[in-house]
């Protein structure tokens, strides 16, 4: 039981560090600009619009996905 708690605690700590790193990466102005440009390009290529609900879902997926921000952005999930 103690070993499971320790492993779970380490996983939570790693996820928390990754989430914090993603927020810090997203706070860089060049990163924000690049993500916005990529969203516009993706929209133009598929002739689709992002709905109001899709935008927060997308940002959440970038920040809280399984990897770091750019890994989540280009994972294709």
mmCIF file of N, CA and C in Angstrom:
data_model
loop_
_atom_site.group_PDB
_atom_site.id
_atom_site.type_symbol
_atom_site.label_atom_id
_atom_site.label_comp_id
_atom_site.label_asym_id
_atom_site.label_seq_id
_atom_site.Cartn_x
_atom_site.Cartn_y
_atom_site.Cartn_z
ATOM 1 N N UNK A 1 0.830 -1.194 0.000
ATOM 2 C CA UNK A 1 0.000 0.000 0.000
ATOM 3 C C UNK A 1 0.875 1.259 0.000
ATOM 4 N N UNK A 2 1.907 1.278 0.826
ATOM 5 C CA UNK A 2 2.803 2.425 0.893
ATOM 6 C C UNK A 2 3.563 2.593 -0.426
ATOM 7 N N UNK A 3 3.967 1.467 -1.044
ATOM 8 C CA UNK A 3 4.680 1.532 -2.318
ATOM 9 C C UNK A 3 3.779 2.105 -3.395
ATOM 10 N N UNK A 4 2.506 1.657 -3.430
ATOM 11 C CA UNK A 4 1.548 2.177 -4.409
ATOM 12 C C UNK A 4 1.349 3.672 -4.209
ATOM 13 N N UNK A 5 1.223 4.115 -2.961
ATOM 14 C CA UNK A 5 1.034 5.538 -2.669
ATOM 15 C C UNK A 5 2.240 6.339 -3.143
ATOM 16 N N UNK A 6 3.437 5.804 -2.898
ATOM 17 C CA UNK A 6 4.657 6.502 -3.297
ATOM 18 C C UNK A 6 4.730 6.611 -4.822
ATOM 19 N N UNK A 7 4.416 5.509 -5.537
ATOM 20 C CA UNK A 7 4.442 5.547 -7.000
ATOM 21 C C UNK A 7 3.396 6.519 -7.527
ATOM 22 N N UNK A 8 2.202 6.494 -6.948
ATOM 23 C CA UNK A 8 1.125 7.402 -7.371
ATOM 24 C C UNK A 8 1.534 8.843 -7.095
ATOM 25 N N UNK A 9 2.148 9.071 -5.952
ATOM 26 C CA UNK A 9 2.609 10.411 -5.584
ATOM 27 C C UNK A 9 3.684 10.900 -6.557
ATOM 28 N N UNK A 10 4.599 10.022 -6.960
ATOM 29 C CA UNK A 10 5.635 10.404 -7.916
ATOM 30 C C UNK A 10 5.025 10.718 -9.280
ATOM 31 N N UNK A 11 4.026 9.924 -9.708
ATOM 32 C CA UNK A 11 3.358 10.185 -10.982
ATOM 33 C C UNK A 11 2.637 11.526 -10.941
ATOM 34 N N UNK A 12 1.962 11.816 -9.836
ATOM 35 C CA UNK A 12 1.260 13.085 -9.680
ATOM 36 C C UNK A 12 2.244 14.239 -9.696
ATOM 37 N N UNK A 13 3.374 14.057 -9.037
ATOM 38 C CA UNK A 13 4.396 15.101 -9.007
ATOM 39 C C UNK A 13 4.945 15.358 -10.407
ATOM 40 N N UNK A 14 5.193 14.297 -11.177
ATOM 41 C CA UNK A 14 5.700 14.456 -12.539
ATOM 42 C C UNK A 14 4.655 15.144 -13.421
ATOM 43 N N UNK A 15 3.385 14.761 -13.269
ATOM 44 C CA UNK A 15 2.312 15.381 -14.055
ATOM 45 C C UNK A 15 2.184 16.850 -13.690
ATOM 46 N N UNK A 16 2.323 17.164 -12.416
ATOM 47 C CA UNK A 16 2.239 18.547 -11.962
ATOM 48 C C UNK A 16 3.391 19.380 -12.525
ATOM 49 N N UNK A 17 4.584 18.810 -12.531
ATOM 50 C CA UNK A 17 5.742 19.517 -13.092
ATOM 51 C C UNK A 17 5.563 19.736 -14.590
ATOM 52 N N UNK A 18 5.025 18.723 -15.289
ATOM 53 C CA UNK A 18 4.800 18.846 -16.727
ATOM 54 C C UNK A 18 3.754 19.917 -17.013
ATOM 55 N N UNK A 19 2.681 19.947 -16.221
ATOM 56 C CA UNK A 19 1.639 20.954 -16.392
ATOM 57 C C UNK A 19 2.202 22.353 -16.166
ATOM 58 N N UNK A 20 3.003 22.520 -15.129
ATOM 59 C CA UNK A 20 3.622 23.810 -14.856
ATOM 60 C C UNK A 20 4.560 24.206 -15.994
ATOM 61 N N UNK A 21 5.332 23.254 -16.505
ATOM 62 C CA UNK A 21 6.235 23.545 -17.629
ATOM 63 C C UNK A 21 5.433 23.955 -18.860
ATOM 64 N N UNK A 22 4.299 23.290 -19.097
ATOM 65 C CA UNK A 22 3.461 23.644 -20.239
ATOM 66 C C UNK A 22 2.906 25.063 -20.116
ATOM 67 N N UNK A 23 2.484 25.447 -18.917
ATOM 68 C CA UNK A 23 2.017 26.819 -18.699
ATOM 69 C C UNK A 23 3.138 27.822 -18.968
ATOM 70 N N UNK A 24 4.333 27.496 -18.498
ATOM 71 C CA UNK A 24 5.457 28.400 -18.710
ATOM 72 C C UNK A 24 5.809 28.505 -20.188
ATOM 73 N N UNK A 25 5.762 27.388 -20.899
ATOM 74 C CA UNK A 25 6.035 27.409 -22.345
ATOM 75 C C UNK A 25 4.973 28.247 -23.049
ATOM 76 N N UNK A 26 3.709 28.065 -22.670
ATOM 77 C CA UNK A 26 2.616 28.789 -23.306
ATOM 78 C C UNK A 26 2.664 30.285 -22.993
ATOM 79 N N UNK A 27 3.327 30.669 -21.928
ATOM 80 C CA UNK A 27 3.402 32.088 -21.578
ATOM 81 C C UNK A 27 4.422 32.850 -22.433
ATOM 82 N N UNK A 28 5.232 32.141 -23.196
ATOM 83 C CA UNK A 28 6.215 32.786 -24.071
ATOM 84 C C UNK A 28 5.479 33.359 -25.292
ATOM 85 N N UNK A 29 5.609 34.673 -25.552
ATOM 86 C CA UNK A 29 4.861 35.297 -26.653
ATOM 87 C C UNK A 29 5.065 34.632 -28.014
ATOM 88 N N UNK A 30 6.283 34.209 -28.331
ATOM 89 C CA UNK A 30 6.542 33.578 -29.624
ATOM 90 C C UNK A 30 5.779 32.250 -29.737
ATOM 91 N N UNK A 31 5.677 31.529 -28.649
ATOM 92 C CA UNK A 31 4.950 30.259 -28.653
ATOM 93 C C UNK A 31 3.471 30.512 -28.896
ATOM 94 N N UNK A 32 2.902 31.508 -28.203
ATOM 95 C CA UNK A 32 1.495 31.857 -28.419
ATOM 96 C C UNK A 32 1.235 32.199 -29.881
ATOM 97 N N UNK A 33 2.108 33.022 -30.442
ATOM 98 C CA UNK A 33 1.943 33.443 -31.831
ATOM 99 C C UNK A 33 2.032 32.247 -32.777
ATOM 100 N N UNK A 34 2.964 31.357 -32.535
ATOM 101 C CA UNK A 34 3.137 30.180 -33.385
ATOM 102 C C UNK A 34 1.916 29.270 -33.332
ATOM 103 N N UNK A 35 1.373 29.055 -32.151
ATOM 104 C CA UNK A 35 0.184 28.203 -32.018
ATOM 105 C C UNK A 35 -1.002 28.826 -32.740
ATOM 106 N N UNK A 36 -1.173 30.118 -32.607
ATOM 107 C CA UNK A 36 -2.272 30.798 -33.303
ATOM 108 C C UNK A 36 -2.101 30.683 -34.817
ATOM 109 N N UNK A 37 -0.888 30.877 -35.306
ATOM 110 C CA UNK A 37 -0.633 30.738 -36.745
ATOM 111 C C UNK A 37 -0.933 29.322 -37.220
ATOM 112 N N UNK A 38 -0.542 28.322 -36.427
ATOM 113 C CA UNK A 38 -0.824 26.937 -36.799
ATOM 114 C C UNK A 38 -2.322 26.662 -36.836
ATOM 115 N N UNK A 39 -3.056 27.247 -35.904
ATOM 116 C CA UNK A 39 -4.509 27.068 -35.896
ATOM 117 C C UNK A 39 -5.142 27.675 -37.142
ATOM 118 N N UNK A 40 -4.681 28.861 -37.538
ATOM 119 C CA UNK A 40 -5.214 29.482 -38.751
ATOM 120 C C UNK A 40 -4.885 28.647 -39.983
ATOM 121 N N UNK A 41 -3.680 28.130 -40.057
ATOM 122 C CA UNK A 41 -3.292 27.309 -41.200
ATOM 123 C C UNK A 41 -4.104 26.017 -41.246
ATOM 124 N N UNK A 42 -4.321 25.407 -40.091
ATOM 125 C CA UNK A 42 -5.121 24.180 -40.045
ATOM 126 C C UNK A 42 -6.546 24.466 -40.488
ATOM 127 N N UNK A 43 -7.090 25.583 -40.096
ATOM 128 C CA UNK A 43 -8.445 25.960 -40.478
ATOM 129 C C UNK A 43 -8.533 26.170 -41.981
ATOM 130 N N UNK A 44 -7.553 26.823 -42.570
ATOM 131 C CA UNK A 44 -7.577 27.092 -43.999
ATOM 132 C C UNK A 44 -7.430 25.817 -44.820
ATOM 133 N N UNK A 45 -6.629 24.891 -44.345
ATOM 134 C CA UNK A 45 -6.405 23.665 -45.107
ATOM 135 C C UNK A 45 -7.655 22.789 -45.134
ATOM 136 N N UNK A 46 -8.429 22.794 -44.081
ATOM 137 C CA UNK A 46 -9.595 21.921 -44.017
ATOM 138 C C UNK A 46 -10.910 22.671 -44.176
ATOM 139 N N UNK A 47 -10.850 23.975 -44.380
ATOM 140 C CA UNK A 47 -12.047 24.809 -44.529
ATOM 141 C C UNK A 47 -13.047 24.602 -43.393
ATOM 142 N N UNK A 48 -12.537 24.489 -42.200
ATOM 143 C CA UNK A 48 -13.397 24.320 -41.032
ATOM 144 C C UNK A 48 -13.113 25.439 -40.045
ATOM 145 N N UNK A 49 -14.097 25.723 -39.242
ATOM 146 C CA UNK A 49 -13.950 26.735 -38.201
ATOM 147 C C UNK A 49 -13.905 26.055 -36.848
ATOM 148 N N UNK A 50 -13.157 26.649 -35.937
ATOM 149 C CA UNK A 50 -13.143 26.148 -34.567
ATOM 150 C C UNK A 50 -14.334 26.713 -33.824
ATOM 151 N N UNK A 51 -15.090 25.860 -33.178
ATOM 152 C CA UNK A 51 -16.234 26.330 -32.406
ATOM 153 C C UNK A 51 -15.752 26.930 -31.093
ATOM 154 N N UNK A 52 -16.632 27.632 -30.437
ATOM 155 C CA UNK A 52 -16.282 28.241 -29.144
ATOM 156 C C UNK A 52 -15.915 27.162 -28.129
ATOM 157 N N UNK A 53 -16.556 26.027 -28.189
ATOM 158 C CA UNK A 53 -16.263 24.941 -27.243
ATOM 159 C C UNK A 53 -14.936 24.261 -27.580
ATOM 160 N N UNK A 54 -14.575 24.188 -28.838
ATOM 161 C CA UNK A 54 -13.353 23.491 -29.242
ATOM 162 C C UNK A 54 -12.094 24.226 -28.783
ATOM 163 N N UNK A 55 -12.164 25.549 -28.672
ATOM 164 C CA UNK A 55 -10.967 26.311 -28.280
ATOM 165 C C UNK A 55 -10.501 25.981 -26.866
ATOM 166 N N UNK A 56 -11.383 26.031 -25.843
ATOM 167 C CA UNK A 56 -10.897 25.655 -24.504
ATOM 168 C C UNK A 56 -10.495 24.179 -24.413
ATOM 169 N N UNK A 57 -11.194 23.315 -25.145
ATOM 170 C CA UNK A 57 -10.819 21.898 -25.157
ATOM 171 C C UNK A 57 -9.419 21.719 -25.732
ATOM 172 N N UNK A 58 -9.134 22.466 -26.793
ATOM 173 C CA UNK A 58 -7.827 22.386 -27.434
ATOM 174 C C UNK A 58 -6.725 22.865 -26.485
ATOM 175 N N UNK A 59 -6.946 24.004 -25.831
ATOM 176 C CA UNK A 59 -5.953 24.534 -24.891
ATOM 177 C C UNK A 59 -5.754 23.565 -23.728
ATOM 178 N N UNK A 60 -6.846 22.992 -23.222
ATOM 179 C CA UNK A 60 -6.734 22.019 -22.132
ATOM 180 C C UNK A 60 -5.915 20.808 -22.570
ATOM 181 N N UNK A 61 -6.160 20.321 -23.790
ATOM 182 C CA UNK A 61 -5.418 19.173 -24.300
ATOM 183 C C UNK A 61 -3.929 19.511 -24.425
ATOM 184 N N UNK A 62 -3.623 20.729 -24.863
ATOM 185 C CA UNK A 62 -2.213 21.127 -24.964
ATOM 186 C C UNK A 62 -1.535 21.142 -23.603
ATOM 187 N N UNK A 63 -2.223 21.692 -22.607
ATOM 188 C CA UNK A 63 -1.618 21.855 -21.289
ATOM 189 C C UNK A 63 -1.596 20.564 -20.480
ATOM 190 N N UNK A 64 -2.690 19.811 -20.519
ATOM 191 C CA UNK A 64 -2.824 18.664 -19.624
ATOM 192 C C UNK A 64 -2.719 17.328 -20.358
ATOM 193 N N UNK A 65 -2.225 17.335 -21.577
ATOM 194 C CA UNK A 65 -2.059 16.093 -22.321
ATOM 195 C C UNK A 65 -0.946 15.242 -21.734
ATOM 196 N N UNK A 66 -0.688 14.101 -22.346
ATOM 197 C CA UNK A 66 0.295 13.163 -21.793
ATOM 198 C C UNK A 66 1.746 13.637 -21.885
ATOM 199 N N UNK A 67 2.023 14.599 -22.757
ATOM 200 C CA UNK A 67 3.412 15.045 -22.926
ATOM 201 C C UNK A 67 3.547 16.538 -22.700
ATOM 202 N N UNK A 68 4.653 17.056 -23.164
ATOM 203 C CA UNK A 68 4.857 18.492 -23.095
ATOM 204 C C UNK A 68 4.084 19.174 -24.218
ATOM 205 N N UNK A 69 3.944 20.479 -24.126
ATOM 206 C CA UNK A 69 3.064 21.251 -24.999
ATOM 207 C C UNK A 69 3.254 20.916 -26.476
ATOM 208 N N UNK A 70 4.478 20.965 -26.984
ATOM 209 C CA UNK A 70 4.669 20.726 -28.410
ATOM 210 C C UNK A 70 4.471 19.264 -28.774
ATOM 211 N N UNK A 71 4.753 18.351 -27.853
ATOM 212 C CA UNK A 71 4.444 16.946 -28.111
ATOM 213 C C UNK A 71 2.935 16.759 -28.226
ATOM 214 N N UNK A 72 2.186 17.417 -27.352
ATOM 215 C CA UNK A 72 0.725 17.335 -27.404
ATOM 216 C C UNK A 72 0.177 17.989 -28.657
ATOM 217 N N UNK A 73 0.798 19.070 -29.096
ATOM 218 C CA UNK A 73 0.333 19.788 -30.274
ATOM 219 C C UNK A 73 0.478 18.948 -31.542
ATOM 220 N N UNK A 74 1.578 18.233 -31.653
ATOM 221 C CA UNK A 74 1.848 17.489 -32.876
ATOM 222 C C UNK A 74 1.605 15.988 -32.752
ATOM 223 N N UNK A 75 0.960 15.546 -31.672
ATOM 224 C CA UNK A 75 0.728 14.109 -31.485
ATOM 225 C C UNK A 75 -0.347 13.577 -32.409
ATOM 226 N N UNK A 76 -1.236 14.450 -32.893
ATOM 227 C CA UNK A 76 -2.266 14.004 -33.821
ATOM 228 C C UNK A 76 -3.484 13.406 -33.150
ATOM 229 N N UNK A 77 -3.551 13.461 -31.825
ATOM 230 C CA UNK A 77 -4.690 12.887 -31.116
ATOM 231 C C UNK A 77 -5.858 13.787 -31.115
#
